[in-house]
PDB file of C-alpha atoms in Angstrom:
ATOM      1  CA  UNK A   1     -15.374  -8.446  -5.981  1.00  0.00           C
ATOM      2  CA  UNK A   2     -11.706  -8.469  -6.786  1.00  0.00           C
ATOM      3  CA  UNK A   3      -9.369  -7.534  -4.195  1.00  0.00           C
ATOM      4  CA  UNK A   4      -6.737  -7.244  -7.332  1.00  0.00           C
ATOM      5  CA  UNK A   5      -4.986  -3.973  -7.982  1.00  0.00           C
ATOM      6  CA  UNK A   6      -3.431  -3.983 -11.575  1.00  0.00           C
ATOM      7  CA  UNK A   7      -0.327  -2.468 -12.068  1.00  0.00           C
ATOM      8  CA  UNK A   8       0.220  -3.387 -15.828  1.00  0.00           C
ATOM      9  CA  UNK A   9      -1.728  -5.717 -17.643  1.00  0.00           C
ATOM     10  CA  UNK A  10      -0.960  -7.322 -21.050  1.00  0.00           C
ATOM     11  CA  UNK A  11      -2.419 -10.700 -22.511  1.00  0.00           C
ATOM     12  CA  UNK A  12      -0.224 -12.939 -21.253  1.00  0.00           C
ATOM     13  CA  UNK A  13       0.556 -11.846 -17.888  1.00  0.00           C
ATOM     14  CA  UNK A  14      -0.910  -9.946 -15.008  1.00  0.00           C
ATOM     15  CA  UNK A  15       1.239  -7.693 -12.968  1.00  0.00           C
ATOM     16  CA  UNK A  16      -0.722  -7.099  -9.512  1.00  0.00           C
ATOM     17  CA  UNK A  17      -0.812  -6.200  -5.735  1.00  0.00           C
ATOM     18  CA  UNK A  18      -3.451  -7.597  -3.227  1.00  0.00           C
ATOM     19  CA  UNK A  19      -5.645  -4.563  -2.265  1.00  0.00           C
ATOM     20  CA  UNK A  20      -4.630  -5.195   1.895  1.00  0.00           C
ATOM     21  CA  UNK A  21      -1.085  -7.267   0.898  1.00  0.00           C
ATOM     22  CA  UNK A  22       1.696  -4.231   1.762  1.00  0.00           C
ATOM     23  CA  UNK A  23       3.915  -7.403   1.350  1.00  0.00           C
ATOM     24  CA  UNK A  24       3.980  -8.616  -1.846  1.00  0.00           C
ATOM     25  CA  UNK A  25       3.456  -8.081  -5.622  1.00  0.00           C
ATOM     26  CA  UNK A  26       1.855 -10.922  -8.007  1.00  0.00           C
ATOM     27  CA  UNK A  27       2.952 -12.157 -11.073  1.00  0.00           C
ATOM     28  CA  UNK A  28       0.390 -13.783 -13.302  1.00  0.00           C
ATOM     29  CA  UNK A  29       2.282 -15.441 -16.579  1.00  0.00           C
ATOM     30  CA  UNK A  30      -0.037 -17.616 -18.984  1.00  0.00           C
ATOM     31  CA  UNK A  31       1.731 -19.831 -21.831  1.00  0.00           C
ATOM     32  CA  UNK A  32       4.995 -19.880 -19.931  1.00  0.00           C
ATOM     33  CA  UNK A  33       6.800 -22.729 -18.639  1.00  0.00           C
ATOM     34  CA  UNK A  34       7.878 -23.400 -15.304  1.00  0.00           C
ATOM     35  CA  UNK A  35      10.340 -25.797 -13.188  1.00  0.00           C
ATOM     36  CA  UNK A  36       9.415 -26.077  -9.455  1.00  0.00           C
ATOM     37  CA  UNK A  37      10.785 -28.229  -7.028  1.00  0.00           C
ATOM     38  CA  UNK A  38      10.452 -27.828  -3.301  1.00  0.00           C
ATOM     39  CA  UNK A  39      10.839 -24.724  -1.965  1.00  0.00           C
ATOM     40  CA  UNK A  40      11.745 -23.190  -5.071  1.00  0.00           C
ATOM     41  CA  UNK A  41      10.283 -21.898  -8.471  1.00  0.00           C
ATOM     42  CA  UNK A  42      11.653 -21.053 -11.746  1.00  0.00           C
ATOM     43  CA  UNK A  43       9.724 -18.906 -13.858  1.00  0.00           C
ATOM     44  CA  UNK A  44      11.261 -17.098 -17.178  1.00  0.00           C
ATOM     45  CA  UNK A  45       9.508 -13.588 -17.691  1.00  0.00           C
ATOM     46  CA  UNK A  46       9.313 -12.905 -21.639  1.00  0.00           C
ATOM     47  CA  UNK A  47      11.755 -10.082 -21.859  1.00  0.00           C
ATOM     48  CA  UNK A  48       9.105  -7.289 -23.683  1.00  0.00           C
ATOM     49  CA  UNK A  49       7.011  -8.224 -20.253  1.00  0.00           C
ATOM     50  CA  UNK A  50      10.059  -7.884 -18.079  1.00  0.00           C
ATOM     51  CA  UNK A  51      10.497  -4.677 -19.834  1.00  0.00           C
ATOM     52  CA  UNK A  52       6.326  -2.945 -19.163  1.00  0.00           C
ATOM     53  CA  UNK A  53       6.605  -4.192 -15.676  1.00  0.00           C
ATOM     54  CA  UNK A  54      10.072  -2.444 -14.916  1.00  0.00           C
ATOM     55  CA  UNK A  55       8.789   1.248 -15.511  1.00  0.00           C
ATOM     56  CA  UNK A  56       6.463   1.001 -13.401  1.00  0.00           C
ATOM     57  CA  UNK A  57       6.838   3.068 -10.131  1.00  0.00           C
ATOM     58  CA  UNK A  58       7.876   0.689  -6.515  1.00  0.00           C
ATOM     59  CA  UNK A  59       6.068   0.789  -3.593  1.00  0.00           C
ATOM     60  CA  UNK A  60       5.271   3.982  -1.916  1.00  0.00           C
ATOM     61  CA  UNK A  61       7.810   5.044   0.870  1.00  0.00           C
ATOM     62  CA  UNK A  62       6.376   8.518   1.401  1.00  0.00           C
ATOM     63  CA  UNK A  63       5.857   7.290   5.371  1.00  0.00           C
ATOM     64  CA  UNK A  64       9.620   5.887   6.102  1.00  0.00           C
ATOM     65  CA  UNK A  65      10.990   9.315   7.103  1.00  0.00           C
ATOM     66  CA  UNK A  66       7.853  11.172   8.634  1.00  0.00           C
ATOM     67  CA  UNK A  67       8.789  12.154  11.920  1.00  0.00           C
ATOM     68  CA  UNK A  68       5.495  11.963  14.812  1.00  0.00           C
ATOM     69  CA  UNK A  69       4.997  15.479  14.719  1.00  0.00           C
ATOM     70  CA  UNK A  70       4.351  15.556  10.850  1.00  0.00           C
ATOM     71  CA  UNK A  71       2.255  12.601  11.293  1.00  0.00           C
ATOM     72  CA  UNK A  72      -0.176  14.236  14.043  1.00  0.00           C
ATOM     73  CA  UNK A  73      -0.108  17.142  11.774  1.00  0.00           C
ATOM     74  CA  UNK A  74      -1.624  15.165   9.118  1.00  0.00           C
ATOM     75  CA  UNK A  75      -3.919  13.377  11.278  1.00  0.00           C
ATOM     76  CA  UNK A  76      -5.200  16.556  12.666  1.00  0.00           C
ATOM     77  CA  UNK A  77      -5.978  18.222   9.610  1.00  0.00           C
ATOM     78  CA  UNK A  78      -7.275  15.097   7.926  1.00  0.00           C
ATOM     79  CA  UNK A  79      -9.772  14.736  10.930  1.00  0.00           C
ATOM     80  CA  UNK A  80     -11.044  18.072  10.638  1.00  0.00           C
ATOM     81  CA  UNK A  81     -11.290  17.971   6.614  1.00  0.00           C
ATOM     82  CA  UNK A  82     -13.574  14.487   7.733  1.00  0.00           C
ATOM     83  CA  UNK A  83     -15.423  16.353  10.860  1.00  0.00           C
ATOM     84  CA  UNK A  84     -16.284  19.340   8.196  1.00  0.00           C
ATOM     85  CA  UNK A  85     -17.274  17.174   5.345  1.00  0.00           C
ATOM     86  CA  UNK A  86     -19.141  14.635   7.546  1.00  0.00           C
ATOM     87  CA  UNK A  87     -21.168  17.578   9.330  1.00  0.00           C
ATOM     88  CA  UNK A  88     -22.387  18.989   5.980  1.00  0.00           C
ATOM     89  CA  UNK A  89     -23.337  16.151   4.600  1.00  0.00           C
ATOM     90  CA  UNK A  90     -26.984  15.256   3.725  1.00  0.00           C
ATOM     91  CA  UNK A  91     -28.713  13.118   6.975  1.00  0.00           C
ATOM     92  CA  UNK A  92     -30.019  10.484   4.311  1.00  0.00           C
ATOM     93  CA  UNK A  93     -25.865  10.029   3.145  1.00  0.00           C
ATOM     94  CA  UNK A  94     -24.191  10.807   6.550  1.00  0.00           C
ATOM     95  CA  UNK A  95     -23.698   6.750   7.254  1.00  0.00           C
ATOM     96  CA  UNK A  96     -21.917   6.412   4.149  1.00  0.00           C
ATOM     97  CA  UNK A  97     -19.755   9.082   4.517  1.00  0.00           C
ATOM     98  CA  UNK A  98     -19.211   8.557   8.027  1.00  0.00           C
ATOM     99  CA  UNK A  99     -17.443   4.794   7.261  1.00  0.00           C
ATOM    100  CA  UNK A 100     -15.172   6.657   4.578  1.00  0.00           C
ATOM    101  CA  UNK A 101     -11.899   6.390   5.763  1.00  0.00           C
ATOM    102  CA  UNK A 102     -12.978   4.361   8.898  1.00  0.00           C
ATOM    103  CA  UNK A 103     -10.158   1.921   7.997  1.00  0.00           C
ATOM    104  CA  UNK A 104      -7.796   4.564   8.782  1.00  0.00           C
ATOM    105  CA  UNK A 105      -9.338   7.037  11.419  1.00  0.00           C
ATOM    106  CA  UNK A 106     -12.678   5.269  12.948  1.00  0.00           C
ATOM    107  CA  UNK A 107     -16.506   6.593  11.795  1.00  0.00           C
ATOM    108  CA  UNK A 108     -16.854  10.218  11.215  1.00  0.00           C
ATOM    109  CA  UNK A 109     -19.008  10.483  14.023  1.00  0.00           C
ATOM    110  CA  UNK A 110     -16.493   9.451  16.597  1.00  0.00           C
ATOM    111  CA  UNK A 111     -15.005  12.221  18.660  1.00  0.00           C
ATOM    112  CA  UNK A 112     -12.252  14.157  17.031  1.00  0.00           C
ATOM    113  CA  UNK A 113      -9.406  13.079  19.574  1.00  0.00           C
ATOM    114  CA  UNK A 114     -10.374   9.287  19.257  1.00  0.00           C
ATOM    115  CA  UNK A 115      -9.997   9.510  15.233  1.00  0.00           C
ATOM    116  CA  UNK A 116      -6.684  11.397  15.958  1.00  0.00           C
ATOM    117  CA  UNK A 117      -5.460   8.603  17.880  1.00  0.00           C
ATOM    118  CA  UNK A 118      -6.774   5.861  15.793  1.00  0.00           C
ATOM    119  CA  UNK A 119      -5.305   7.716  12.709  1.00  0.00           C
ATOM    120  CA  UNK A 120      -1.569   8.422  14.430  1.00  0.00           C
ATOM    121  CA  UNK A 121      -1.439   4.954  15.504  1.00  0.00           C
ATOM    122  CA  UNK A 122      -2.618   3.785  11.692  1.00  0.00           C
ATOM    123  CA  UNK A 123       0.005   6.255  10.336  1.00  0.00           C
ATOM    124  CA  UNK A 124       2.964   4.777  12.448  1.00  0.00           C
ATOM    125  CA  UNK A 125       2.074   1.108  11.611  1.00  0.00           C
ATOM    126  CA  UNK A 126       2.488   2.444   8.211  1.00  0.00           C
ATOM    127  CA  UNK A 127       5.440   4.326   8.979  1.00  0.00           C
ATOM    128  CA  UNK A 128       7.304   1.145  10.815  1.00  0.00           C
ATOM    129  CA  UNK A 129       6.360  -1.326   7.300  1.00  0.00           C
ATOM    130  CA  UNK A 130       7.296   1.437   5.430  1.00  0.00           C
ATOM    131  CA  UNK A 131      10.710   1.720   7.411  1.00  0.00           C
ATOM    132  CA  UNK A 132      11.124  -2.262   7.389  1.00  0.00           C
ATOM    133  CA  UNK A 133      10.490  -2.336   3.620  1.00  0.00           C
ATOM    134  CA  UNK A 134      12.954   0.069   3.028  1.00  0.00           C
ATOM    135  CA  UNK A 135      15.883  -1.369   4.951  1.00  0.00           C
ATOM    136  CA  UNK A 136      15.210  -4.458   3.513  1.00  0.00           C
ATOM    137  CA  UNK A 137      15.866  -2.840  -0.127  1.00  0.00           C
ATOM    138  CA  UNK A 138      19.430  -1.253   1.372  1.00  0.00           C
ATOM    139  CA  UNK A 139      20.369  -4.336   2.622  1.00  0.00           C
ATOM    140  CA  UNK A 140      19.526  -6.446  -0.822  1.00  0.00           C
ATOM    141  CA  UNK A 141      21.395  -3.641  -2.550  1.00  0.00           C
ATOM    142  CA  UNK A 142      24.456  -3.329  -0.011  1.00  0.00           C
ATOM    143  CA  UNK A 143      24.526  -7.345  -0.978  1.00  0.00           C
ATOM    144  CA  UNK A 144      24.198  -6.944  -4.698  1.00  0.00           C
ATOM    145  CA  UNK A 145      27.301  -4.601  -4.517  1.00  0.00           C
ATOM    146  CA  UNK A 146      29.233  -7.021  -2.450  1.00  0.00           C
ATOM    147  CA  UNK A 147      28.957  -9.592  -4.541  1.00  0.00           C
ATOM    148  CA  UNK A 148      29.954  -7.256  -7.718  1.00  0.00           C
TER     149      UNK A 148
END
């Protein structure tokens, strides 16, 4: 199974994220040449590439500015939705739905205020990255003016 998420493809190159990498986006390029020394690499990107991967949305920052009380919100009402769905589910299916969205909130099965706190403490993990990642963009940008 392939843990690759494409985000454009094309016959030459492969434009992807790692399916649990928040940190980093992969460049595949086939029939291009390369200088690489230590610590460093040179790759040219064919400009009509350069050009499909550029339109493509960034990463997804929708987390950076939720404050704790839209979070729980969120949680809450996602837990319920899970509780509902999970309760009128078929016996023979309730395993499988029960580990849907485990990664995030715990089983199904697992009292409500346990997947609330498992999901709120998910959700401001994301938050912080999310937060991180974004000052990290201001502060390339601040530099790229400064250097204008």
């Amino acid at each position: 199974m392939s843990t690759k998420a494409t985000i454009a493809y094309g016959k030459t190159f492969h434009f992807y994220h790692e399916v649990l990498d928040d940190n980093c986006v992969y460049l595949e390029l086939e029939q291009v040449e390369f200088e690489a020394s230590c610590n460093r690499v040179m790759v040219p990107i064919p400009v009509h590439i350069w050009e499909v991967i550029r339109q493509y949305p960034g990463i997804d920052l929708s987390w950076a500015d939720q404050s704790d009380a839209e979070i729980l919100d969120h949680v809450r009402q996602s837990v319920d939705d899970r509780i509902r769905d999970y309760a009128a589910t078929d016996p023979d299916k309730k395993g499988w739905v029960s580990l849907c969205g485990g990664l995030v909130f715990g089983q199904a099965d697992a009292p409500r205020q346990e997947q609330i706190q498992q999901g709120v403490a998910h959700y401001q993990r994301l938050r912080e990255h999310q937060q991180q990642v974004k000052a990290a963009i201001a502060e390339l940008q601040q530099a790229q003016r400064n250097s204008a």
